[in-house]
Every structure is written in C-alpha cells, then in structure tokens.
XYZ file of C-alpha atoms in Angstrom:
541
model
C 0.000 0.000 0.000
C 1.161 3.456 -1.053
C 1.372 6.223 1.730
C 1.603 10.013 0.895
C 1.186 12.727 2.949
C -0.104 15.885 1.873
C 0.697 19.418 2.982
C -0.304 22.944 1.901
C 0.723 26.465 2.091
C -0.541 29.262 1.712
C 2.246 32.018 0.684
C 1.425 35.768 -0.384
C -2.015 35.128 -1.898
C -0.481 32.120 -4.295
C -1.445 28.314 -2.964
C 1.469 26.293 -3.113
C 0.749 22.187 -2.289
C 3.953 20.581 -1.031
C 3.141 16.994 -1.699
C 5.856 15.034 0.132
C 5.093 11.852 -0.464
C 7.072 8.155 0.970
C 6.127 5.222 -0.743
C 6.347 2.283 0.720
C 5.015 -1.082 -0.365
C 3.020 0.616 -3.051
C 1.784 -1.518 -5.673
C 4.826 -3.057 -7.624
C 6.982 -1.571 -5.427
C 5.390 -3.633 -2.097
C 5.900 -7.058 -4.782
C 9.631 -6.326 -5.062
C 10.300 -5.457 -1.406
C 11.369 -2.313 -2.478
C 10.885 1.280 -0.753
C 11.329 4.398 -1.881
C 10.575 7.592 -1.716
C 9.867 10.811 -4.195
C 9.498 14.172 -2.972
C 7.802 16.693 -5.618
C 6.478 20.263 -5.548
C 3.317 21.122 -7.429
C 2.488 24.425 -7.592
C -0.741 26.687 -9.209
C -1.177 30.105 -9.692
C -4.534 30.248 -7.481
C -6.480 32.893 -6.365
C -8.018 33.098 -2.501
C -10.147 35.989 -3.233
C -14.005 34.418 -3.851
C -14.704 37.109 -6.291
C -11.961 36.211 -8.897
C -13.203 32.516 -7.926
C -16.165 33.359 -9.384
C -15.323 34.005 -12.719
C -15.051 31.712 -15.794
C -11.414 32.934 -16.495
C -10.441 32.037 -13.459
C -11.665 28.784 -13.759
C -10.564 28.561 -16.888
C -6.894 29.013 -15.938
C -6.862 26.354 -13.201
C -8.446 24.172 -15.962
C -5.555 25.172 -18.355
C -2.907 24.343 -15.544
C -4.280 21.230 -14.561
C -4.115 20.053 -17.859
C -0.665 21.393 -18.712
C -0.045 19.368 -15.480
C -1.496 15.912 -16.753
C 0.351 16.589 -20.337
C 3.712 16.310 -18.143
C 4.233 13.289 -16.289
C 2.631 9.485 -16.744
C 0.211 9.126 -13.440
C -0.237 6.391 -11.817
C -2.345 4.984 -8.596
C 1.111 5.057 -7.136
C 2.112 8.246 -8.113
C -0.614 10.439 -8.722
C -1.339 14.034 -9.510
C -2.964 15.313 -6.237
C -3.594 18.910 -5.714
C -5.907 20.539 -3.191
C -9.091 22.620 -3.650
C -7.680 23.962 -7.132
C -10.939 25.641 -8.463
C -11.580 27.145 -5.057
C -14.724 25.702 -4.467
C -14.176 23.020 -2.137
C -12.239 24.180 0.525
C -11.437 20.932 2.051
C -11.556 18.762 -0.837
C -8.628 17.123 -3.077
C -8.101 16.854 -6.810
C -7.169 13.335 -7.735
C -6.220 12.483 -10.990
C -4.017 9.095 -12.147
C -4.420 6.057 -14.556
C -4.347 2.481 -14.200
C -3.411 -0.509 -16.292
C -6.848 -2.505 -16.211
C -10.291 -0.884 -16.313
C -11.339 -0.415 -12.760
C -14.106 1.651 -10.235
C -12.491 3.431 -7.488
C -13.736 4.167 -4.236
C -12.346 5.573 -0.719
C -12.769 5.782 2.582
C -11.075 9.091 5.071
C -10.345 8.054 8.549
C -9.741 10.869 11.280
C -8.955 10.510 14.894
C -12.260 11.087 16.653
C -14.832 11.175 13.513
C -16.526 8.280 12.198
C -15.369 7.182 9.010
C -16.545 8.594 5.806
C -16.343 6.106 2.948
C -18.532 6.775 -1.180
C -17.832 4.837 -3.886
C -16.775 7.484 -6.691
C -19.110 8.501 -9.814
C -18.029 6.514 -12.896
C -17.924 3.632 -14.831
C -14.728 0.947 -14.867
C -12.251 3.037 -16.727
C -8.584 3.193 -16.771
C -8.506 7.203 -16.789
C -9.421 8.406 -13.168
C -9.955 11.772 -12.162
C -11.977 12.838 -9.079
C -12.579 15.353 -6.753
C -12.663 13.848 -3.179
C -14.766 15.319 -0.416
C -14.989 14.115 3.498
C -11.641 15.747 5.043
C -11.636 17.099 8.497
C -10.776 20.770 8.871
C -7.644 21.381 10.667
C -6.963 17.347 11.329
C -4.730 14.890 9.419
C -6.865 13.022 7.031
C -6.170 9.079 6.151
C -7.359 8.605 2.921
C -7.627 5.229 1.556
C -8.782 4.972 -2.667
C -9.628 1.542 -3.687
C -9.570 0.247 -7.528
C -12.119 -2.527 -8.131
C -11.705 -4.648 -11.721
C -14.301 -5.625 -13.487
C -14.313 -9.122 -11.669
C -14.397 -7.630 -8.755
C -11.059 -7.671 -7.243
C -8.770 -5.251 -5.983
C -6.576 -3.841 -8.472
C -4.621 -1.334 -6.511
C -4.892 0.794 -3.063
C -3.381 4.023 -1.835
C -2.988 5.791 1.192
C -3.023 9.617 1.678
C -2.001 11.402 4.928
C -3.910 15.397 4.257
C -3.610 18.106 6.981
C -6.640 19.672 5.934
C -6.617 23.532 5.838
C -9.152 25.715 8.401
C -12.509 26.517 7.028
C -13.272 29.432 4.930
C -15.869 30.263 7.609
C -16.522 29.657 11.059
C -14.620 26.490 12.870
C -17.933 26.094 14.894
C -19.257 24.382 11.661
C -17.447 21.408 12.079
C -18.832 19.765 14.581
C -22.982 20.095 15.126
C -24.668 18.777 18.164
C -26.522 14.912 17.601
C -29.776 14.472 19.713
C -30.742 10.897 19.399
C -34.637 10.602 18.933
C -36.811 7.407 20.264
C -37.888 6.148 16.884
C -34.770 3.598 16.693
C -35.579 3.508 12.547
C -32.575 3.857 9.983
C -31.805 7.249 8.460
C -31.529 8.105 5.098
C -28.544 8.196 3.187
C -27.200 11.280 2.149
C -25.201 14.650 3.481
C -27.247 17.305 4.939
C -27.060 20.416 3.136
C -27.242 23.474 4.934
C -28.631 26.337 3.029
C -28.657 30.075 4.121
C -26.309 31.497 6.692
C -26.532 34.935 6.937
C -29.781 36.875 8.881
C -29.385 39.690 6.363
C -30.947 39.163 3.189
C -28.485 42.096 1.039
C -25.211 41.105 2.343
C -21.971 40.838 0.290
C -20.440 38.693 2.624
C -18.766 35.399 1.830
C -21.555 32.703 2.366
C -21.132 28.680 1.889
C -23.137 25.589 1.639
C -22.049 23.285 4.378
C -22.619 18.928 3.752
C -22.894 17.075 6.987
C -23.323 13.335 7.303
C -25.250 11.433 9.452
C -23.265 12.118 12.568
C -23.503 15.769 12.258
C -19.871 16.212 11.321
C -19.158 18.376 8.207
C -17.919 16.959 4.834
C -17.025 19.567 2.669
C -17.689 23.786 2.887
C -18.850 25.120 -0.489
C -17.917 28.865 0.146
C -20.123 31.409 -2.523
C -19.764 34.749 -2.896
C -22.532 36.538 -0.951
C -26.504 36.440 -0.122
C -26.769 32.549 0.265
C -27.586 29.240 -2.388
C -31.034 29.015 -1.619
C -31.119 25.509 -3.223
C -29.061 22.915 -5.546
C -30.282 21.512 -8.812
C -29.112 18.628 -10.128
C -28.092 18.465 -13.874
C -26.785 15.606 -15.696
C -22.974 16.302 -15.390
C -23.009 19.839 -13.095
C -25.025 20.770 -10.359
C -26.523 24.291 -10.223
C -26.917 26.744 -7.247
C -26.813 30.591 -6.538
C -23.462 32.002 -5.997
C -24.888 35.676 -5.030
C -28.231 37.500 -5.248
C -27.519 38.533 -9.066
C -26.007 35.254 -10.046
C -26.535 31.188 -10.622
C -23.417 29.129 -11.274
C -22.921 25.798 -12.420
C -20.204 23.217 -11.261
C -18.737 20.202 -12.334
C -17.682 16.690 -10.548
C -14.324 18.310 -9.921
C -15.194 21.475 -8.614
C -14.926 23.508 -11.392
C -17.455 26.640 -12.525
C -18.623 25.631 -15.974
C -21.480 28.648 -16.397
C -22.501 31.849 -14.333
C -25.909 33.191 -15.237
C -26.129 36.891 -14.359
C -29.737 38.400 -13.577
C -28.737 41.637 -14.918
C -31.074 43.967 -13.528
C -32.592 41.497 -11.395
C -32.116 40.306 -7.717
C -33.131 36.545 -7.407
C -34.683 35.463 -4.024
C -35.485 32.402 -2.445
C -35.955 30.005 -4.606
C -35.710 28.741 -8.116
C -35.798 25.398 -10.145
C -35.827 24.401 -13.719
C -38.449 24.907 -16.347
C -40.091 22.856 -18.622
C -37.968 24.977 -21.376
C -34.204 24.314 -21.299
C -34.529 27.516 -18.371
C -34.800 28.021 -14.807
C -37.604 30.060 -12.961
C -36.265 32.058 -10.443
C -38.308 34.333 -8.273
C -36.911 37.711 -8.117
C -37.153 41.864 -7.467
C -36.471 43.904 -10.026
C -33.788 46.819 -8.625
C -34.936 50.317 -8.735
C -38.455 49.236 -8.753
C -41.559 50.421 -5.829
C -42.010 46.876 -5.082
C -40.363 43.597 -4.156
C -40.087 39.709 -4.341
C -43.003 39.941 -6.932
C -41.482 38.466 -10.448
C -40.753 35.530 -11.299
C -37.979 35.142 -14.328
C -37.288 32.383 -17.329
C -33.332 32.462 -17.812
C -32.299 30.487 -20.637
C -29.708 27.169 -19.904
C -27.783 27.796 -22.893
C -27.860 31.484 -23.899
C -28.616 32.975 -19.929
C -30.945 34.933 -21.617
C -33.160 36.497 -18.737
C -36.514 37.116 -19.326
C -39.198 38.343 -16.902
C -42.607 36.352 -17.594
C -44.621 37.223 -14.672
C -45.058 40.444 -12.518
C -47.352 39.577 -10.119
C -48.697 43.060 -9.659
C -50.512 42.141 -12.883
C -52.976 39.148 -12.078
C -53.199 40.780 -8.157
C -53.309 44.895 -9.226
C -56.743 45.045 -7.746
C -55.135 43.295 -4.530
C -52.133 45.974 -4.790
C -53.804 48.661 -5.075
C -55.904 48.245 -2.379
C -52.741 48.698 -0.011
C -51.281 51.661 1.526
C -48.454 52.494 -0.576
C -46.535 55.286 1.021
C -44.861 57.791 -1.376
C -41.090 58.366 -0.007
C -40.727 55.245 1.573
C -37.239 54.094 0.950
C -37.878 50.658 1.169
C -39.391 48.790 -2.040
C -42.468 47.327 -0.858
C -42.878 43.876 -0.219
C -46.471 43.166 -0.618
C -46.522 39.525 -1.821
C -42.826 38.173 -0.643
C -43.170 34.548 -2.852
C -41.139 32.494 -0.977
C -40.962 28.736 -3.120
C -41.828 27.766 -6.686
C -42.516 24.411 -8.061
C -43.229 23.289 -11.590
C -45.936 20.961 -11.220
C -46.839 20.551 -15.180
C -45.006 21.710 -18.508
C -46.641 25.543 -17.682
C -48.311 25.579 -14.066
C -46.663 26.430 -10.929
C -47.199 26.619 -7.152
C -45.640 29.268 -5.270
C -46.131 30.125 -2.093
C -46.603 33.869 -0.652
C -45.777 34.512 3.000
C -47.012 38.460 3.069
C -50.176 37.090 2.303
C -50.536 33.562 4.030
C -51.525 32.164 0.969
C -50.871 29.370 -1.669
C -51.124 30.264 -4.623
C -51.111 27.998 -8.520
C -50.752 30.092 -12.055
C -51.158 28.687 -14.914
C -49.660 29.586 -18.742
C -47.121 31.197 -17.412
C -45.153 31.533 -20.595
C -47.673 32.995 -22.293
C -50.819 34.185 -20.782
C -50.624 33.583 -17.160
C -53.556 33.394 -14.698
C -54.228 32.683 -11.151
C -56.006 29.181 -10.953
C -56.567 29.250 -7.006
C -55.327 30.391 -4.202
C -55.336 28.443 -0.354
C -55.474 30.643 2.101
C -58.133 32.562 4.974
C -61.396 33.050 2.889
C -61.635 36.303 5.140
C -58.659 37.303 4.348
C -59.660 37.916 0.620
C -62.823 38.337 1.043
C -64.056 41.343 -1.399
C -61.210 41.363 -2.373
C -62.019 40.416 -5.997
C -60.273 36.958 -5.932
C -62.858 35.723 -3.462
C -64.146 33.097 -6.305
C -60.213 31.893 -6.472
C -60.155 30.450 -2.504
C -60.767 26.660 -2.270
C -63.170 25.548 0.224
C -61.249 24.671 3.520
C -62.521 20.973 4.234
C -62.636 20.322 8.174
C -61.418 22.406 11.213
C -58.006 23.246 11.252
C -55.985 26.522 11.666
C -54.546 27.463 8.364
C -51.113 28.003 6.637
C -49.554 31.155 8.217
C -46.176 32.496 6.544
C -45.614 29.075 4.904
C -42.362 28.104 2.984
C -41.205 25.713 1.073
C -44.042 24.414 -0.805
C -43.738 21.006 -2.354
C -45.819 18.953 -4.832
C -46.741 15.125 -4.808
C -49.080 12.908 -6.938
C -50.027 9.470 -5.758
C -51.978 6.903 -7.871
C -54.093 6.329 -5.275
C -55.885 9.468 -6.010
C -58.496 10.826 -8.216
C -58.012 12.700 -11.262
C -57.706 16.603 -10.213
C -56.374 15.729 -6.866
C -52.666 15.726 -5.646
C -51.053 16.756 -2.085
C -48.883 19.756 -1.307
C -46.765 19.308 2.188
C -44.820 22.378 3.180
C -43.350 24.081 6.393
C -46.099 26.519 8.308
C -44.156 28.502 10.365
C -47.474 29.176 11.964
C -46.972 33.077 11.894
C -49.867 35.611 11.326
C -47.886 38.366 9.748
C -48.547 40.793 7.421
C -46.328 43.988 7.141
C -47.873 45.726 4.676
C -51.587 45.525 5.123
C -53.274 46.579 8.228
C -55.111 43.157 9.392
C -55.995 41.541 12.394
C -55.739 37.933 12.251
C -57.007 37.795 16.038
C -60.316 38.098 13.874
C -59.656 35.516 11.334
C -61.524 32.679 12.217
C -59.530 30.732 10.159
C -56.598 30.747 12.183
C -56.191 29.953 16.030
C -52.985 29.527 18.408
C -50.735 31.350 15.996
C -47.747 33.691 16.631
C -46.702 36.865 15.473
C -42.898 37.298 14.556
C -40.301 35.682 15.873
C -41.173 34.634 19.096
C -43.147 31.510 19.145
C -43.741 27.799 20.485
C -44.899 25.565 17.557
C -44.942 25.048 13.724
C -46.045 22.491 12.145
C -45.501 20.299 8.845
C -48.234 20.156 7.095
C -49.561 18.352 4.028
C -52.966 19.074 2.590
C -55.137 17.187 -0.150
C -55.846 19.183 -2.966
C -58.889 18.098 -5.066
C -59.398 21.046 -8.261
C -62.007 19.310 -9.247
C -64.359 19.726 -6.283
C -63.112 23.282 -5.417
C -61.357 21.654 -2.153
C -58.210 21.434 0.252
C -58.262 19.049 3.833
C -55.594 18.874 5.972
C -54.330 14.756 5.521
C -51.156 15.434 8.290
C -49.868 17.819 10.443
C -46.668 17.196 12.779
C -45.742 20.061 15.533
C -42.113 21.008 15.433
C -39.999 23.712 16.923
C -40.813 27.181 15.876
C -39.295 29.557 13.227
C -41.162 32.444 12.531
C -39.281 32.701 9.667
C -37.344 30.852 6.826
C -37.472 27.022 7.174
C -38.013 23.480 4.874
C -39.176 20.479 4.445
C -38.529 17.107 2.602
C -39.260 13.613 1.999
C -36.790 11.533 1.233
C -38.503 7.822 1.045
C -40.360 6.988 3.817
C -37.964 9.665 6.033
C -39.102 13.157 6.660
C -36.505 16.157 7.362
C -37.979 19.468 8.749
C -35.582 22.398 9.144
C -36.666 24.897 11.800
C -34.456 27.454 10.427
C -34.294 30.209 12.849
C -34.093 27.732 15.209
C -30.916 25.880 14.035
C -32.585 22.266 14.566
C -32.958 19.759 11.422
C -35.024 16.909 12.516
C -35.179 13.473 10.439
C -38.228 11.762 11.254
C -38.833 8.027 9.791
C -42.508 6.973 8.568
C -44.383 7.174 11.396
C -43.262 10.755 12.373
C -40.982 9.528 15.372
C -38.013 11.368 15.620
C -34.947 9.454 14.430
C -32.389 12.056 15.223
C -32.078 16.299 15.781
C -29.254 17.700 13.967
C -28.932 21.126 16.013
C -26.591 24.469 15.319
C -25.423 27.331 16.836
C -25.145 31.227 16.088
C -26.394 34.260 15.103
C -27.233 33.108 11.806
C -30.047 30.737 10.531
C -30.792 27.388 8.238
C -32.452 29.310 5.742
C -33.323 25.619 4.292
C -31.728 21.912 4.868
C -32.539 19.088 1.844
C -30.708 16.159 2.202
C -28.940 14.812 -0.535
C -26.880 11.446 -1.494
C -25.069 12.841 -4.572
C -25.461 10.020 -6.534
C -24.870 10.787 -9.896
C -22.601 13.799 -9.363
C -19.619 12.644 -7.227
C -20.410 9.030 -6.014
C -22.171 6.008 -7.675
C-alpha cells in the first residue's frame, strides 16, 4: 500500500501544495520489497479571493494548468497528480487524478482521529482514466485517505494511502462539529449529506456565504464557500449541479469542482428560490432593482444562452389586490407586498408558489404565455371582497390554516383521483402581514398562531388538494420547533426532514413521524433551508 502525505501552504495570496510523499510497499513496489521515496512540488497560480473565484477565467486558468499538469508526467495509482481545492470551491476537498493498467471503479474511505469514518464509492464507470474530486476531510486534522480500484471481476486492483492536513474553514470552525440528539424512533436514516442552506440573517449582504454537507453524525464533509446572499437551493443536472453564488447570479459546477457557467440576472435580484423549467430555463423568483415593489417576479433564464426574461409580474394578475394597499410615497424601502417564498413546476406551464405576506398558496397557470391565477389556499376572510374571493378553495374540516408558509412542495399518488394531488410544506405558523393593516385575532380561520419571531410551535403540514371539487383538507400535520421565519421540508422515502431554520434544529423523522435524530446548530445566523442529498450521480455512484 502506497502512503503520501499531503501538505499545503498558503504564501502571499499564491497556494502552493507541497506533496511530500514516501512510498512504501506501493503496488509493484510492495511485490519487489522495495521502498522508496519521491518528494515533488506542485504548484498553481490560485487565487483566494471568492470574487476572482467566481469568474469563468479564473476557472478557466486552473483548468488550463491542470491540464498542462497531466500533459507532463505518466500518473499512476502510485504516483498520482494530487492537488488541493484547485478551483476554489471546495475548501477541504482534493483533486485526484491518475491512470491504471486494467479498467477499474475506485472508491475511498477518510479516517480521522475522533470522527466516524466517511467512505462513497466514486461517480463513474470501470475506466482506466481516473480523475476525481474527493470530499470528506476534516478541517484542521490529518486526514487518512484510503482509494480503492475494483476490476471488473471484482477484485482489488490497486490501493493508496493519503495522509492530508486539511486547511481551516473558509468560515466559522464552529461548523465542524454540530450537536446529535438521538430521537426514540430507533428507525434507519436516510442516506445522504445534509445540506445546509442560508447562513446569513441579512438578506443584502456581500459577505462570503457557503453551503455546508454534513453526514449522518452531524460532522461536516465539505464547505462550499459562494460569494454573498446565500444558495437558496441545488439543482441537479446531468454532469453539473446548479446553485446561486450571489443574489444577481446562478453558477454551475462540475464533478471536480470547477465553474462551468454563471448566469447573471442583470437587472434582477433573485430570491429564495428557483428550479428548472419545462424549457431548457430556470424560474427564479426575483425583485427587479430600482423598482416600488419587491419579491413579486418571477424570471425564465435560458440554460444555454442565460438569456433572462421576466414572464410574470405579479402586480398584474393581483393589481386590484395591490392597489388596495397603503403604498406610502417616499418610503425608501421597495415594498414587499406579496414576498413569494418557493416555486414548483408541477406541469409543462403551471406552478405553485407560495406567498408569506399574504398567508396564501397560490397555482398560475400559462405562465409563458398568458398567465392566470387558478386558485389560491389561504383565509377566505382574508380575501374576502377582495375580488379573488371566487379563487379560494373551500377549507374541508377544522383546522388553523397556513400562516407564513415556505417551502411548498408537490406530490401525486396513484391512489388518487383525477384533479387531486397533495402539497406538504413548512407553516411557520406566523400571522404576519407587514404591509396591510389586518388583524388575524379576527380571522376565524386561524387559532394559536404567533406573530414574529417569538413563538412555540410550527407544524408540517400536508394538505389534499382536489381542483375538481373546489377543495383542500388537511391529511397530516406534525408540531415542530418554531421559526417564525425561513425554514423546509422534505421527503426523502419513507424519512421526513424538517428544518426549523431560525431555530438551528434539522429533525429526520422516519414513517411514522418519530423522531430518528435532531441535527442542532449554533449562532447568530439561521438554516435558511436543509434538503438532504446522497449525490449520486454527481460525485459518487
């Protein structure tokens, strides 16, 4: 078995990687008794500031070096090319590229003193060209890495052994390590990393943000810094995944790290959320600068040509609603009168999104063309004489409604009828609306809510919608911690995770809704959302 051990510097703004590496035993070398050892230097021209990161000719470059690099030398399992975080993306993750006689898989497993192991077979078929990015490393702690090559009868066609003193996160070292609860259910969790979404309490900064991957034991795996505001989600492409690197900007990045495409919003700051369209495009929800109003429009940007295109202002099918509000002239603020919170494409041109200014759920439809409001769930009273009053679906049973709700998701089941599907989302249980003066003490359709950020419960909820009777019933609700604001949910198999964001908890519950485990941080920041992802079909098979 080959052993390396990896060390970096960081001199005068220029990463140099010191790779001083003792071989011992490693592959042929272990058959012929032999040992040796090659010391070798290999060096980048990198940048550490995240706004030159963020560029394509900065990516570019490292691109241009690394393949310079692999031009150079023959590399082997035993004597790879191995460079750390190269595209700056990855701040604890290492570059592995190397070849190998027979066709092969690899895999690999990082040891640390006092984590659990962290072991993914890599993305890829059996080929004899390998290169990988490898994610797992400990901040600040020397990593044992151990990559495995698996023939296509599966034996073991090589193994190496890399010692990596990872470098100190790009952000706070209290990420590292979050508080486990144990829950009573005793079930399995899902497999996957927990992705923590949203860092920052204020909504316009230009601070350096990240997307932080823990694994089941609440230990992070890898620190994704981004430039500012915060990735409000990640989409997952065939060969990149996709994910806001500011509030003007979605990137996309390979297996390896790199920054393939940057989509700028131009005059446009996205919000939120966004997902792809049924058009080669992605629908972001947005505020246009320099307008009165804010978090109102929703935007097609094209995948290939980033053209951006805004196809719905909402102060078009709601004007009547807008108008009726108390728009003061002067008011330095742009007026945030709708706030639309989540988006999902539930057909080739219909979409749910969710507004929390108005406690409402709302479905368009056309909206590449002609768009319309189809419904809207919400407090009947709420919009009564309102002119939309004939929009509200009948509430079915006694329940206290959606109040500031995020996160809005969509499911279909074939057990159902035709015109009837189920929409499961965090209510943050939170009467509040900051721009029209209403009492929701006087709403009968709401009852043990909160106002603002002090609170007891929220709930997950999941209603049955049925458009063909005019309805919406309440099919589960589960109490959780509180968080007035922000906040997710998802259901991943029979598992459900919850993210009480201004809370800093992330419970996994299994089936039944018993509590499995509580993943919990700490801070002045929030979990704007946590999905849980196995990256299969991006870095690991």
């Amino acid at each position: 078995m080959g052993k390396k051990k990896i060390i970096g510097y960081l001199v005068l703004g220029v990463m140099l990687f010191v790779l001083a590496v003792s071989l011992q035993g490693c592959a042929g070398a272990e058959e012929d008794g032999q040992e040796g050892t090659n010391d070798y230097l290999t060096a980048l021209d990198m940048e550490t500031d995240i706004s030159a990161i963020y560029t394509l000719e900065y990516q570019e470059d490292i691109e241009k070096q690394i393949e310079a690099l692999k031009e150079e030398n023959s590399y082997t399992l035993e004597d790879p090319l191995v460079i750390a975080d190269p595209y700056g993306t990855n701040t604890t993750g290492l570059y592995v590229f190397f070849t190998s006689d027979t066709a092969a898989k690899a895999s690999y497993t990082v040891s640390a003193d006092g984590y659990e192991p962290f072991g993914e077979e890599l993305y890829g078929d059996y080929t004899t060209e390998h290169e990988y990015l490898l994610i797992g490393m400990i901040p600040d702690t020397v990593n044992t890495i151990t990559l495995t090559l698996q023939d296509e009868e599966g034996e073991t066609a090589g193994t190496l052994e890399l010692e990596y003193d990872a470098p100190s996160l790009a952000g706070s070292e209290e990420n590292t390590q979050l508080e486990v609860k144990e829950g009573e259910s005793g079930k399995e969790l899902s497999d996957g990393l927990y992705t923590m979404l949203g860092n920052r309490t204020d909504e316009d900064n230009e601070e350096t943000d990240f997307i932080l991957l823990y694994d089941n034991y609440g230990t992070l795996r890898t620190e994704i810094p981004i430039k500012s505001y915060r990735a409000c989600n990640i989409l997952f492409g065939d060969d990149e995944i996709y994910f806001s690197a500011s509030a003007n900007e979605l990137v996309a990045m390979d297996r390896l790290g790199r920054i393939t495409e940057i989509y700028t919003l131009g005059d446009y700051q996205l919000h939120h959320d966004y997902i792809f369209g049924s058009r080669e495009d992605f629908l972001v929800l947005a505020t246009e600068e320099g307008k009165d109003t804010e978090e109102d429009r929703i935007l097609s940007v094209d995948m290939e040509s980033g053209e951006v295109t805004e196809i719905i202002d909402l102060a078009d099918p709601f004007g009547d609603y807008l108008n009726t509000l108390d728009m003061e002239d002067g008011d330095e603020e742009p007026f945030d009168w709708i706030h639309i919170n989540s988006i999902r494409l539930i057909d080739d041109d219909s979409i749910i999104i969710s507004s929390r200014e108005t406690s409402t759920i709302i479905k368009i439809e056309d909206i590449y063309t002609e768009p319309e409001v189809s419904y809207l769930i919400g407090s009947s009273q709420f919009w009564e004489e309102s002119g939309y009053d004939d929009l509200v679906l009948e509430q079915e049973g006694e329940f206290s409604l959606n109040a500031g709700q995020h996160c809005v998701e969509y499911e279909e089941s074939e057990e159902l009828k035709e015109g009837q599907y189920y929409l499961y989302f965090y209510n943050n249980n939170n009467t509040v609306s900051s721009t029209r003066d209403y009492d929701y003490s006087e709403d009968e359709g709401y009852n043990g809510t909160y106002s603002g950020t002090d609170g007891v419960i929220s709930y997950y909820d999941k209603y049955l919608v049925d458009e063909e009777a005019g309805t919406f019933a309440l099919e589960e609700r589960i109490p959780v911690t509180y968080s007035g604001y922000v906040s997710s949910v998802q259901q991943m198999g029979g598992n459900l995770l919850v993210d009480s964001g201004s809370a800093f908890t992330a419970v996994e519950f299994d089936q039944n809704f018993d509590e499995i485990q509580t993943l919990v941080g700490t801070g002045d920041t929030w979990w704007c959302r946590v999905f849980k992802y196995d990256y299969k079909g991006f870095w690991f098979n």
